[in-house]
Coordinates of N, CA and C in Angstrom, one line a residue:
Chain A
X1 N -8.2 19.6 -28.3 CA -9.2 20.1 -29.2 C -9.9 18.9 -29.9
X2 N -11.1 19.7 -30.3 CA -11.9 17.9 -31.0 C -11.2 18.2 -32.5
X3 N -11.4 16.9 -33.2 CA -10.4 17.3 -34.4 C -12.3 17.0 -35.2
X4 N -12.5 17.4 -36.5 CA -13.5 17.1 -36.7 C -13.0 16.5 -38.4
X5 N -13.1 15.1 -38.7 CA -12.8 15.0 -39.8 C -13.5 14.5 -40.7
X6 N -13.6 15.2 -42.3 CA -14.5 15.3 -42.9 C -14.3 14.8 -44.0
X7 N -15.0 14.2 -44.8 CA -14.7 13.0 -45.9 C -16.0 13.1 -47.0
X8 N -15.4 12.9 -48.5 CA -14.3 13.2 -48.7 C -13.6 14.1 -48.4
X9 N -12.7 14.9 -48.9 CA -11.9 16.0 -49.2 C -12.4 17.0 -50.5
X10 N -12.9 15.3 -51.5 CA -13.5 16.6 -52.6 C -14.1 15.4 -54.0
X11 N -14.8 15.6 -54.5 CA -15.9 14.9 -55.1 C -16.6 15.5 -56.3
X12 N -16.4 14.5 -57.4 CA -17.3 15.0 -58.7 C -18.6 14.4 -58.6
X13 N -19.7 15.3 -59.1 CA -21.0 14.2 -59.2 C -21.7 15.4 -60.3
X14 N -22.4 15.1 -60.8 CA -23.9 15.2 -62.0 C -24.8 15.5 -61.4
X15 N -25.4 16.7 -62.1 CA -26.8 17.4 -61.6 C -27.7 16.4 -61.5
X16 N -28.5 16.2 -60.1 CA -29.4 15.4 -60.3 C -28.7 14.3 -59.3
X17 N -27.7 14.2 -58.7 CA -26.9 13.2 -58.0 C -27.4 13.4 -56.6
X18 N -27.4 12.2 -56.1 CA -27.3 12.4 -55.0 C -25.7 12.1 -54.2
X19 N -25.6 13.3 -53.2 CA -24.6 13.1 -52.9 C -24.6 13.3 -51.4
X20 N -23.3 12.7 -50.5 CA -22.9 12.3 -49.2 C -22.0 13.0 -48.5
X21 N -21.7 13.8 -47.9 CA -20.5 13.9 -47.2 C -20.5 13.4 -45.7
X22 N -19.6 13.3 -45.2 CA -19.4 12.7 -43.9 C -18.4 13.2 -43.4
X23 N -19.0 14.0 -41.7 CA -18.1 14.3 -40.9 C -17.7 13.6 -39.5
X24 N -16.8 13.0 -38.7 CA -16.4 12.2 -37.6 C -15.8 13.1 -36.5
X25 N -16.3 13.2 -35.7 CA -15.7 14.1 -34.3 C -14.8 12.7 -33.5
X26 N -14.0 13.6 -33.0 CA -12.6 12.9 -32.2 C -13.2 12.5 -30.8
X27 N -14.2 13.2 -30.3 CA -15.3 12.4 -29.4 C -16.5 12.9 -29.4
X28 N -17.5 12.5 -28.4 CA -19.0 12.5 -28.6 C -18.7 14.5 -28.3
X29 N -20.0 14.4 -29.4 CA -20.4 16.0 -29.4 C -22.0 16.2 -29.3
X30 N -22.4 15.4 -28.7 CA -24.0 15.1 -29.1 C -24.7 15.7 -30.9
X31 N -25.6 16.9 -30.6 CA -25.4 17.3 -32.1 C -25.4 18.2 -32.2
X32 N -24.2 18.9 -31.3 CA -23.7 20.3 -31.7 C -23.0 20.7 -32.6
X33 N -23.8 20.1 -34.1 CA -22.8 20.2 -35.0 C -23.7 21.2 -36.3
X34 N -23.0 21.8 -37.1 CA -23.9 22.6 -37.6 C -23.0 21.9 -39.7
X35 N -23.9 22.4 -40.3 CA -23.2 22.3 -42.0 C -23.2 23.5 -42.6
X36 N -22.2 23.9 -43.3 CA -22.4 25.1 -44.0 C -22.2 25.1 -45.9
X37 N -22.2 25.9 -46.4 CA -21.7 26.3 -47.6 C -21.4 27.9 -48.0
X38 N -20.0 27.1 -49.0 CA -19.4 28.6 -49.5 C -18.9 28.4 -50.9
X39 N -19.2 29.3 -51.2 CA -18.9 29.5 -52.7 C -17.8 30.2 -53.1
X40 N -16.7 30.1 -54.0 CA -16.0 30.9 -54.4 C -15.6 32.6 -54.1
X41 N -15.4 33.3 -53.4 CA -15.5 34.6 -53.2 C -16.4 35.1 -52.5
X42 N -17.7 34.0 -51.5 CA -18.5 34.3 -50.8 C -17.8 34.1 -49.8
X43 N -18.9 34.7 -48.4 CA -18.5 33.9 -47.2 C -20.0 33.1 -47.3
X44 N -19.0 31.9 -45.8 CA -19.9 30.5 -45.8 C -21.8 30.5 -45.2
X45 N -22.1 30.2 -45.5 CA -23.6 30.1 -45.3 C -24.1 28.7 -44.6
X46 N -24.8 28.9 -43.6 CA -25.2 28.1 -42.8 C -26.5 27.3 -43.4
X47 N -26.2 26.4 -43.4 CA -27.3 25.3 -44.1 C -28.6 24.4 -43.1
X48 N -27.4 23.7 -42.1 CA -28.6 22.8 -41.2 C -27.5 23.0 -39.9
X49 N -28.2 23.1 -38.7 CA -27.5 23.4 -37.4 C -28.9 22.4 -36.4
X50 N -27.9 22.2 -35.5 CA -28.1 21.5 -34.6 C -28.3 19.8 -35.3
X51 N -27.3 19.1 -36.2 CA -26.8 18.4 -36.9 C -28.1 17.9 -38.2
X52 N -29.6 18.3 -37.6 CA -30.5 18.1 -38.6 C -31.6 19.0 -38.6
X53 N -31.4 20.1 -38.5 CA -32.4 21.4 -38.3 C -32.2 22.3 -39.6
X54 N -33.2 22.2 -40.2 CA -32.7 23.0 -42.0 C -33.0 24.5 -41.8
X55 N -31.7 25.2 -41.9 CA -32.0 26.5 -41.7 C -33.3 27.6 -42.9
X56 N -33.9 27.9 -41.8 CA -34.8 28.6 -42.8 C -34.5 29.0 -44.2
X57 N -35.3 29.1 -45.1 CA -35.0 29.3 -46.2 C -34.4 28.4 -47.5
X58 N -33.6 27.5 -46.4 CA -32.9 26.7 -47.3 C -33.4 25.9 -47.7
X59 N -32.8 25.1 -49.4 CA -34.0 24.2 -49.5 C -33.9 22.8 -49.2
X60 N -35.2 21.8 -49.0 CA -35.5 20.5 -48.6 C -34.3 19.7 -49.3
X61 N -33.7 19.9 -50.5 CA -32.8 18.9 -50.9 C -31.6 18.8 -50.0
X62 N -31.6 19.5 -48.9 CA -30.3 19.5 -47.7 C -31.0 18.8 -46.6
X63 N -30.0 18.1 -46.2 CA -30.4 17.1 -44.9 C -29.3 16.7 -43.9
X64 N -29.6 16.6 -42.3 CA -28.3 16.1 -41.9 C -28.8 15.2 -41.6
X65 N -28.1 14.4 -40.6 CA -28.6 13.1 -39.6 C -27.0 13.3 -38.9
X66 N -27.3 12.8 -37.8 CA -26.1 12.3 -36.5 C -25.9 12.0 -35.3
X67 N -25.5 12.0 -34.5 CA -25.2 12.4 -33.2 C -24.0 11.7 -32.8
X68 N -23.5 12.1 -31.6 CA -22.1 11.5 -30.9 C -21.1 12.1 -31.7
X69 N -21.0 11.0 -32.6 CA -19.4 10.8 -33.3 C -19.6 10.8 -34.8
X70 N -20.5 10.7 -35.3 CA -20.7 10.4 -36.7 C -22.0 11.0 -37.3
X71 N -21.6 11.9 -38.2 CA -22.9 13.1 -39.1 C -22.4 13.3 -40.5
X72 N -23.6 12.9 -41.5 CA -23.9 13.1 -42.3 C -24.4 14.0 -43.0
X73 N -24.1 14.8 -44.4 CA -24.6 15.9 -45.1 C -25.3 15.0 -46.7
X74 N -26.6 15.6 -46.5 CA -26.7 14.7 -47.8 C -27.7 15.9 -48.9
X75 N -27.2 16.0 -50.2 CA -27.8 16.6 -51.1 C -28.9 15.9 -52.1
X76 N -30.2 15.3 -52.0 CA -30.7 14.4 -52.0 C -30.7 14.5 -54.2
X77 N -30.6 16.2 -54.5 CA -30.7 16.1 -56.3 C -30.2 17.0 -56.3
X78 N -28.3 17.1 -56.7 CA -27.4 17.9 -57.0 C -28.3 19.5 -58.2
X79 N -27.9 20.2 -57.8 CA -28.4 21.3 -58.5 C -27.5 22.1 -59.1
X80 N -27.3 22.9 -60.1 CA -26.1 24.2 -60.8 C -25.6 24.5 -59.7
X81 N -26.4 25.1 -58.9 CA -26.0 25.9 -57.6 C -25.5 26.0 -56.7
X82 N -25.1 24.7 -56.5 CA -24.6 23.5 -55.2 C -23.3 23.2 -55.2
X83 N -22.6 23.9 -56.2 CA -21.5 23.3 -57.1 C -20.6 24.4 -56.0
X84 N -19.8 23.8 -54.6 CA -19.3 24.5 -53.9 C -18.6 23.5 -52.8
X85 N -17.9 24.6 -51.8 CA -17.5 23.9 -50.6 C -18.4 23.6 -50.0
X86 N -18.2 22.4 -49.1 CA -19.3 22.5 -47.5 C -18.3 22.2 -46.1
X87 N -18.6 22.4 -45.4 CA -17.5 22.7 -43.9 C -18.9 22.1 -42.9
X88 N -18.3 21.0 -42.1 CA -19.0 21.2 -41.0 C -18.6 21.5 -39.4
X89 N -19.1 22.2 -38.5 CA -18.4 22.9 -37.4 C -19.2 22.3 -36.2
X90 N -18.3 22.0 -35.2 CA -18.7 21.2 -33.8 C -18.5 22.4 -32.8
X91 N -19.7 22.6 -32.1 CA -19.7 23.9 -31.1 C -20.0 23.5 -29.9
X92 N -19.3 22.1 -29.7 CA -19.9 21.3 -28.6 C -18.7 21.8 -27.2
X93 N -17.8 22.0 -27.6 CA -16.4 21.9 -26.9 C -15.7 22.6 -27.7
X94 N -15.3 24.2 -26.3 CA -14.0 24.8 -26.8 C -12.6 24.0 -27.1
X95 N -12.1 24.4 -28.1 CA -12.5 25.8 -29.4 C -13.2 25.1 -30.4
X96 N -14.0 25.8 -31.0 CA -15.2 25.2 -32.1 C -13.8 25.0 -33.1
X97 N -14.3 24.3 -33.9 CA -13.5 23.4 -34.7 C -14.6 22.7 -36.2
X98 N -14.0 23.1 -37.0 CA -14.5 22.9 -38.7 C -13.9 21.6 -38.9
X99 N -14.7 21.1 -40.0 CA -13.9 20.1 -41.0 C -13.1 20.6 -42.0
X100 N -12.3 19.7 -42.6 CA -11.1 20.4 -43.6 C -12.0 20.5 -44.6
X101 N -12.8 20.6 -45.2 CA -14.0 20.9 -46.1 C -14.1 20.0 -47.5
X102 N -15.2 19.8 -48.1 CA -15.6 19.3 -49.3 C -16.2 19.9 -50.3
X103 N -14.9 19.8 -50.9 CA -15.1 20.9 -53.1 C -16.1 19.8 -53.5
X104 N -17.1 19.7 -54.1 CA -18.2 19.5 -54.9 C -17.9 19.8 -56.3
X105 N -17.5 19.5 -56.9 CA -17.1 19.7 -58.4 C -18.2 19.1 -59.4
X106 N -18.1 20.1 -60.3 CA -19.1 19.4 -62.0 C -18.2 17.9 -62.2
X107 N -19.0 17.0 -62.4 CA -18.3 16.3 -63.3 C -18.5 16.1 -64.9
Chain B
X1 N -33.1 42.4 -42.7 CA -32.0 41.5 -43.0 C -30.7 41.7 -42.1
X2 N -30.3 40.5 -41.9 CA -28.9 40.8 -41.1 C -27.6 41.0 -41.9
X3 N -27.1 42.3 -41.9 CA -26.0 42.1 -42.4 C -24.7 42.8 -41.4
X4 N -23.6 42.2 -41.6 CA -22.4 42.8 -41.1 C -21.3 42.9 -41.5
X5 N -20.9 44.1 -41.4 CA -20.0 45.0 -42.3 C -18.4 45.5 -41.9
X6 N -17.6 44.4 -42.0 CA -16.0 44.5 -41.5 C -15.4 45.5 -42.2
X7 N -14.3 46.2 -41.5 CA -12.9 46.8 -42.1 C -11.9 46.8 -41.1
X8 N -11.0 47.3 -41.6 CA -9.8 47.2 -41.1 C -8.6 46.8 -41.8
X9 N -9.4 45.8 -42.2 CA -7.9 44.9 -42.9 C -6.5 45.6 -43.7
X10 N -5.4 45.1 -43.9 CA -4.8 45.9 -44.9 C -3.6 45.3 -44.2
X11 N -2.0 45.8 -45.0 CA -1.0 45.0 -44.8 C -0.4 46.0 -43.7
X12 N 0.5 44.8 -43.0 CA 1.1 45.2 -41.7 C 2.4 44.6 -41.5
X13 N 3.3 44.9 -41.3 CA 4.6 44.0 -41.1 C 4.5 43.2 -39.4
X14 N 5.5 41.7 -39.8 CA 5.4 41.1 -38.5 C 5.8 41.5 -37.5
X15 N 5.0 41.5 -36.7 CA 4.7 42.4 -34.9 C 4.6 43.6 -34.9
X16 N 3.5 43.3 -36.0 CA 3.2 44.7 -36.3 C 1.5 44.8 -35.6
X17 N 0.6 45.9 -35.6 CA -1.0 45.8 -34.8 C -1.4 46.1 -35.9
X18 N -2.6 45.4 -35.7 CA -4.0 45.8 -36.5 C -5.3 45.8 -35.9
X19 N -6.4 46.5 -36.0 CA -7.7 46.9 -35.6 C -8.6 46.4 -36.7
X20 N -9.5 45.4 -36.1 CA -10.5 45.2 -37.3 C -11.6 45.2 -36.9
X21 N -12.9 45.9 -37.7 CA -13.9 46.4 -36.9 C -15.0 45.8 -37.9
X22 N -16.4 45.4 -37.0 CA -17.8 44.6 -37.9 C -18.6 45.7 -37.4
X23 N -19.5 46.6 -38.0 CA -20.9 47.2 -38.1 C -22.2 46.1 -38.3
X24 N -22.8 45.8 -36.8 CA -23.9 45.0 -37.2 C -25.5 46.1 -37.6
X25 N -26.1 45.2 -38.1 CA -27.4 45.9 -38.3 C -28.3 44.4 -38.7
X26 N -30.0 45.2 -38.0 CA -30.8 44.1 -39.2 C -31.7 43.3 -37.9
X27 N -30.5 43.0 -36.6 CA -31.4 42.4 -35.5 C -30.4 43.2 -34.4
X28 N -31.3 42.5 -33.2 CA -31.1 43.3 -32.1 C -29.4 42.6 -31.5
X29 N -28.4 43.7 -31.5 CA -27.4 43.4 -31.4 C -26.7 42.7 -30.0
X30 N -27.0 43.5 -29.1 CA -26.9 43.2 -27.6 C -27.5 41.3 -27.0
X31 N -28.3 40.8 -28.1 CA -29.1 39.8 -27.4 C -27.8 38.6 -28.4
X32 N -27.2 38.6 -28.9 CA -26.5 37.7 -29.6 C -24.7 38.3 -29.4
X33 N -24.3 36.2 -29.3 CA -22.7 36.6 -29.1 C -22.4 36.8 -30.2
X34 N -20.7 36.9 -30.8 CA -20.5 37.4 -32.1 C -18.7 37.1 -32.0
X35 N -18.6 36.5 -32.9 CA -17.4 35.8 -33.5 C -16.0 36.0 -34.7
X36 N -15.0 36.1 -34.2 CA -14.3 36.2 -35.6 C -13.8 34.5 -36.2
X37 N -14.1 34.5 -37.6 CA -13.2 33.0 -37.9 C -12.8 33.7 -39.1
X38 N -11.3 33.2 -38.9 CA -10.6 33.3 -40.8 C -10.4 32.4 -41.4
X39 N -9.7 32.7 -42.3 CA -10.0 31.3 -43.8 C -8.4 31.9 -44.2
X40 N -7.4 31.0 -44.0 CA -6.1 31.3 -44.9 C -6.1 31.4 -46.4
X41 N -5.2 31.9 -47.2 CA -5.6 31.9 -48.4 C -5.7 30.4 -49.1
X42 N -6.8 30.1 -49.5 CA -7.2 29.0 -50.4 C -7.3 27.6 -49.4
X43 N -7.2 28.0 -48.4 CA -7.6 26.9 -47.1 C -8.9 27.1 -46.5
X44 N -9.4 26.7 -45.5 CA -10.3 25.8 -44.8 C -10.5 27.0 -43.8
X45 N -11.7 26.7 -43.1 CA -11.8 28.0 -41.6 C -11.4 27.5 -40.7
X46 N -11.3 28.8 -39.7 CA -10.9 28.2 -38.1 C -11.2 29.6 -37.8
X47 N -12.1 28.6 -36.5 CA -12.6 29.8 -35.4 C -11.7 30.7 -34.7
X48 N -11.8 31.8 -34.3 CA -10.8 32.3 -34.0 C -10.6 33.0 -32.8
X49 N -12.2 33.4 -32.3 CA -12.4 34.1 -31.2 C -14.1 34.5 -30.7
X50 N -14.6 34.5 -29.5 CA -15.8 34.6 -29.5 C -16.3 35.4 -28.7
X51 N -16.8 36.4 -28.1 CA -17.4 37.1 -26.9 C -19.1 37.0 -26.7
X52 N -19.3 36.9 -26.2 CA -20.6 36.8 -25.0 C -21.7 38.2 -25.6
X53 N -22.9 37.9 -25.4 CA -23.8 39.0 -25.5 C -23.7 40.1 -24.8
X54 N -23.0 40.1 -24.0 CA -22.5 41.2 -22.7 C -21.6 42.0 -23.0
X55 N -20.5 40.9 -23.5 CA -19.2 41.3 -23.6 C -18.7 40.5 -22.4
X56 N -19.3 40.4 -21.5 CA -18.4 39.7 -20.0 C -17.4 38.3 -20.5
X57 N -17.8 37.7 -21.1 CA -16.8 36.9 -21.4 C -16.6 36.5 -23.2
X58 N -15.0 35.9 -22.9 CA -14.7 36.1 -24.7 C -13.7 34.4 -24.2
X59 N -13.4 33.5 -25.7 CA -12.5 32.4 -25.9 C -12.1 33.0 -27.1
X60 N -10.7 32.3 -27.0 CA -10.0 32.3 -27.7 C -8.9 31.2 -28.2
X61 N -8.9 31.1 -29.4 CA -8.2 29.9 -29.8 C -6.9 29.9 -29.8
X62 N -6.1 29.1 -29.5 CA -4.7 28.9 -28.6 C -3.6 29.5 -29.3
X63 N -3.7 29.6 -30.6 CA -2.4 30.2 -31.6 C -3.0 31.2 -31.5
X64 N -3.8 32.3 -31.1 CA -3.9 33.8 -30.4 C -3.8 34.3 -29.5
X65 N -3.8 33.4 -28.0 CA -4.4 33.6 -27.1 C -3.2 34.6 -26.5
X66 N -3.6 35.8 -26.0 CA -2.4 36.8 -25.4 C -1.8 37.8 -26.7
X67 N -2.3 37.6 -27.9 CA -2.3 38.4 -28.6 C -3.5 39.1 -29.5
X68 N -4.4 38.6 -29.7 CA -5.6 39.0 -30.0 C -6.6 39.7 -28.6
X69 N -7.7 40.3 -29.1 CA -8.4 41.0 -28.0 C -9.4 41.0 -28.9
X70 N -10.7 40.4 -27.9 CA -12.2 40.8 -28.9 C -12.8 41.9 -28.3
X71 N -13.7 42.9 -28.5 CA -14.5 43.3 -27.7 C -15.9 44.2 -28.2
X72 N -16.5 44.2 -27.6 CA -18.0 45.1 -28.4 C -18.3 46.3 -27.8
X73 N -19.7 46.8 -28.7 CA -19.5 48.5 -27.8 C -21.4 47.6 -28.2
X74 N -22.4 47.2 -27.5 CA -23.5 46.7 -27.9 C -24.4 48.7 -28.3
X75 N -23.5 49.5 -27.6 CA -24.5 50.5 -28.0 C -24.3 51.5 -29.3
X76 N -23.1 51.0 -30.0 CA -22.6 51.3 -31.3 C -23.0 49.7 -32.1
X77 N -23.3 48.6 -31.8 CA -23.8 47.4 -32.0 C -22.2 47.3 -33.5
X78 N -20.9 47.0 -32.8 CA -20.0 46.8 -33.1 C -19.2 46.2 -32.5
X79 N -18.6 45.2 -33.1 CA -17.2 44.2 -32.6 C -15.7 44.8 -32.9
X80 N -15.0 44.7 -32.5 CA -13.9 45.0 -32.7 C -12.5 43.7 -32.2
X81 N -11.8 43.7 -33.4 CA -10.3 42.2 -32.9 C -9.4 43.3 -32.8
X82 N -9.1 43.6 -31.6 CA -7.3 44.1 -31.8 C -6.7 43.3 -31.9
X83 N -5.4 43.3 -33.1 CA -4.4 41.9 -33.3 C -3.0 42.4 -33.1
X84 N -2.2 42.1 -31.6 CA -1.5 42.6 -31.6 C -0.1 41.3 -32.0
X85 N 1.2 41.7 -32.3 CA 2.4 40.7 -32.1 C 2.0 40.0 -33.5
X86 N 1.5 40.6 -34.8 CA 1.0 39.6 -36.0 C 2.3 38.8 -36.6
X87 N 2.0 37.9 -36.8 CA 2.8 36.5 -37.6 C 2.3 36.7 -38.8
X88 N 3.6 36.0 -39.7 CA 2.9 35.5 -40.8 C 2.0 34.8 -41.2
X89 N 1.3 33.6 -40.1 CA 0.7 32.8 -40.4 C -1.0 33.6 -39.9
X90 N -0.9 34.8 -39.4 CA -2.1 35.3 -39.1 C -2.9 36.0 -40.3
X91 N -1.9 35.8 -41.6 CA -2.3 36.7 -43.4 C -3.5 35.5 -43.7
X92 N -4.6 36.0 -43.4 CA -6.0 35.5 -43.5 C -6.9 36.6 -43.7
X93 N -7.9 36.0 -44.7 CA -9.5 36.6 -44.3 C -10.3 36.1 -43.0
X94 N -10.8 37.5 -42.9 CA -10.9 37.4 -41.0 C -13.0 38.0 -41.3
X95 N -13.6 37.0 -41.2 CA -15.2 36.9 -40.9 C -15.7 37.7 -39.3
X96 N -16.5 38.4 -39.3 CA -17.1 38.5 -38.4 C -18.4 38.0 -38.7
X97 N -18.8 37.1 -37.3 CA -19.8 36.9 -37.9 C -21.0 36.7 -36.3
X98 N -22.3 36.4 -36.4 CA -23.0 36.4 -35.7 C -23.2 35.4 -35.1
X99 N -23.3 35.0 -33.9 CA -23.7 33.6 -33.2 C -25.4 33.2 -32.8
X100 N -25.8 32.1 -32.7 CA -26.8 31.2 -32.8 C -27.5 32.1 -32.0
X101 N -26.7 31.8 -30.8 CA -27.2 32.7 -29.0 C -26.5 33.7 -28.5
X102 N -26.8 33.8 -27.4 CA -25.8 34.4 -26.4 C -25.1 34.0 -26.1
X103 N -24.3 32.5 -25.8 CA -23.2 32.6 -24.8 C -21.4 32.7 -26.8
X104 N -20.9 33.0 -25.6 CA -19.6 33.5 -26.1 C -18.9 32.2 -27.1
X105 N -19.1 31.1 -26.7 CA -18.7 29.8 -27.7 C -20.3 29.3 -28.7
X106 N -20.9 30.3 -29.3 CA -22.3 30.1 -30.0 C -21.7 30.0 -31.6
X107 N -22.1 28.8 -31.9 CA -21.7 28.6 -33.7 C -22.0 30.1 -34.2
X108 N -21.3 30.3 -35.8 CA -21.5 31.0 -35.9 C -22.9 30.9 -37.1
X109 N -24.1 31.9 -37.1 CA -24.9 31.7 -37.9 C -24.9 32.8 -39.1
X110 N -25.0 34.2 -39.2 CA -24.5 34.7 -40.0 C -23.6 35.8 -40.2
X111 N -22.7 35.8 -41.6 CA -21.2 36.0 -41.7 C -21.3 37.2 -42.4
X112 N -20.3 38.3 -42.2 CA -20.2 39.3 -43.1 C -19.3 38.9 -44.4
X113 N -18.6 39.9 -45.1 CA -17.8 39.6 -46.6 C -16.5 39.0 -46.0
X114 N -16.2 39.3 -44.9 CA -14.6 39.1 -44.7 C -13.6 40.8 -45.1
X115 N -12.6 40.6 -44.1 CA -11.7 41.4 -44.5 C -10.5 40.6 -44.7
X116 N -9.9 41.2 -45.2 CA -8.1 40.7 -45.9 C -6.9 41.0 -44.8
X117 N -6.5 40.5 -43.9 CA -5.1 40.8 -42.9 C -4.0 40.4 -44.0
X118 N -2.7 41.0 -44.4 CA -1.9 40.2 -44.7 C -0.3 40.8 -44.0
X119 N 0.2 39.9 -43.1 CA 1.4 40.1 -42.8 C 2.6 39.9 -43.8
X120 N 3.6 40.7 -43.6 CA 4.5 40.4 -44.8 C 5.3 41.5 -44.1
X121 N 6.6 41.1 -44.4 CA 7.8 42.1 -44.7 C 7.7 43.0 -45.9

C-alpha cells in the first residue's frame, strides 16, 4: 500500500496566517492526489483534486501544488472558518490511502 | 444538489451482520462509482470499499476483504455494504460517498452524514 504521510500532525496559526501543510507519498503517484476538509461532526469536503484543481465553489485562498512524491496544501489568509482537519487522499494505486490528517487550531 | 443519505448503522455483537444502505439523489446515479470510507472514533479515514458505475467491479481494502460486500441497484440509485464476521475494530463511522468517475477505485468527491457501526459485546 502507498503510505501517504502528512505533516504536521497539527498546528496553531492566527486569522490571517498563512499556512502549509504537506503531504509525501511512499512512491510516485503523479497527481492523483486530492485535499479535503472536515469539521467537527461534519463529513469531509473536498477542496482541490487532481493535486491543484480548486473544487468549484471553493474559495481562491486554497491551493495545491505537487506531483510524484511531494504535495502541498496552502491556506494563503487563515479565516474563522478554516479552523478544522484537512486529509489528503492518493487514488493513484489500490487501496486509496489518506494522510493521518492536520487539526488547524486557533491560536 | 447532490446529496446521500446512509442508514443502517446500529450495534451488533462480534461476528455478528450488518446492512448499511446510501440513497443517492441530485445527479445521475448509474454514470458515477461510489464508495464507502469510515473514520474510527476520533481518528483519521480509510477507504474502505469501492464499486464501479455498473456495479461489474468493486476493491476492497485488505482488513475486509471476504467479509464485507459492496453492491448497487443503479435503478433504485442505492449502494448497499453487507458487513459480515464484524470485529471490534470495524466500530466506525461508515461515509458513503460519491466518486470523481466511473471506474470503481475513483476518489471520493461527495460524502453523505455517515452512519455509526459499533461492535461490542
Amino acid at each position: 500500500d502507498i503510505q501517504m504521510t502528512q505533516s504536521p500532525s497539527s498546528l496553531s496559526a492566527s486569522v490571517g496566517d498563512r499556512v502549509t501543510i504537506t503531504c509525501r507519498a511512499s512512491q510516485g503517484i503523479r497527481n492523483d492526489l486530492n485535499w479535503y476538509l472536515q469539521k467537527p461532526g461534519k463529513a469531509p469536503k473536498r477542496l482541490i483534486y487532481a493535486a491543484s484543481s480548486l473544487q468549484s465553489g471553493v474559495p481562491s485562498r486554497f491551493s495545491g501544488s505537487g506531483s510524484g512524491t511531494e504535495f502541498t496544501f496552502t491556506i494563503s489568509s487563515l479565516q474563522p472558518e478554516d479552523f478544522a482537519t484537512y486529509y489528503c487522499l492518493q487514488y493513484n494505486t489500490f487501496p486509496l490511502t489518506f494522510g493521518g490528517g492536520t487539526k488547524v487550531e486557533i491560536k | 444538489e447532490v446529496q446521500l443519505v446512509e442508514s443502517g448503522g446500529g450495534v451488533v455483537r462480534p461476528g455478528g451482520s450488518l446492512t448499511l444502505s446510501c440513497v443517492a439523489s441530485g445527479f445521475t446515479f448509474e454514470d458515477y462509482a461510489m464508495s464507502w470510507v469510515r473514520q474510527l472514533p476520533g481518528k483519521g479515514l480509510e477507504w474502505v470499499t469501492g464499486i464501479k458505475w455498473n456495479g461489474g467491479d468493486a476493491g476492497y481494502v485488505d482488513s475486509v476483504k471476504g467479509r464485507f460486500s459492496i453492491s448497487r441497484d443503479n435503478t433504485k440509485n442505492s449502494l448497499s455494504l453487507q458487513m459480515n464476521s464484524l470485529r471490534a475494530e470495524d466500530t466506525a463511522l461508515y461515509y458513503c460517498a460519491r466518486g470523481q468517475s466511473g471506474g470503481w477505485s475513483s476518489a471520493p468527491e461527495y460524502w453523505g452524514q455517515g452512519t455509526l457501526v459499533t461492535v461490542s459485546s
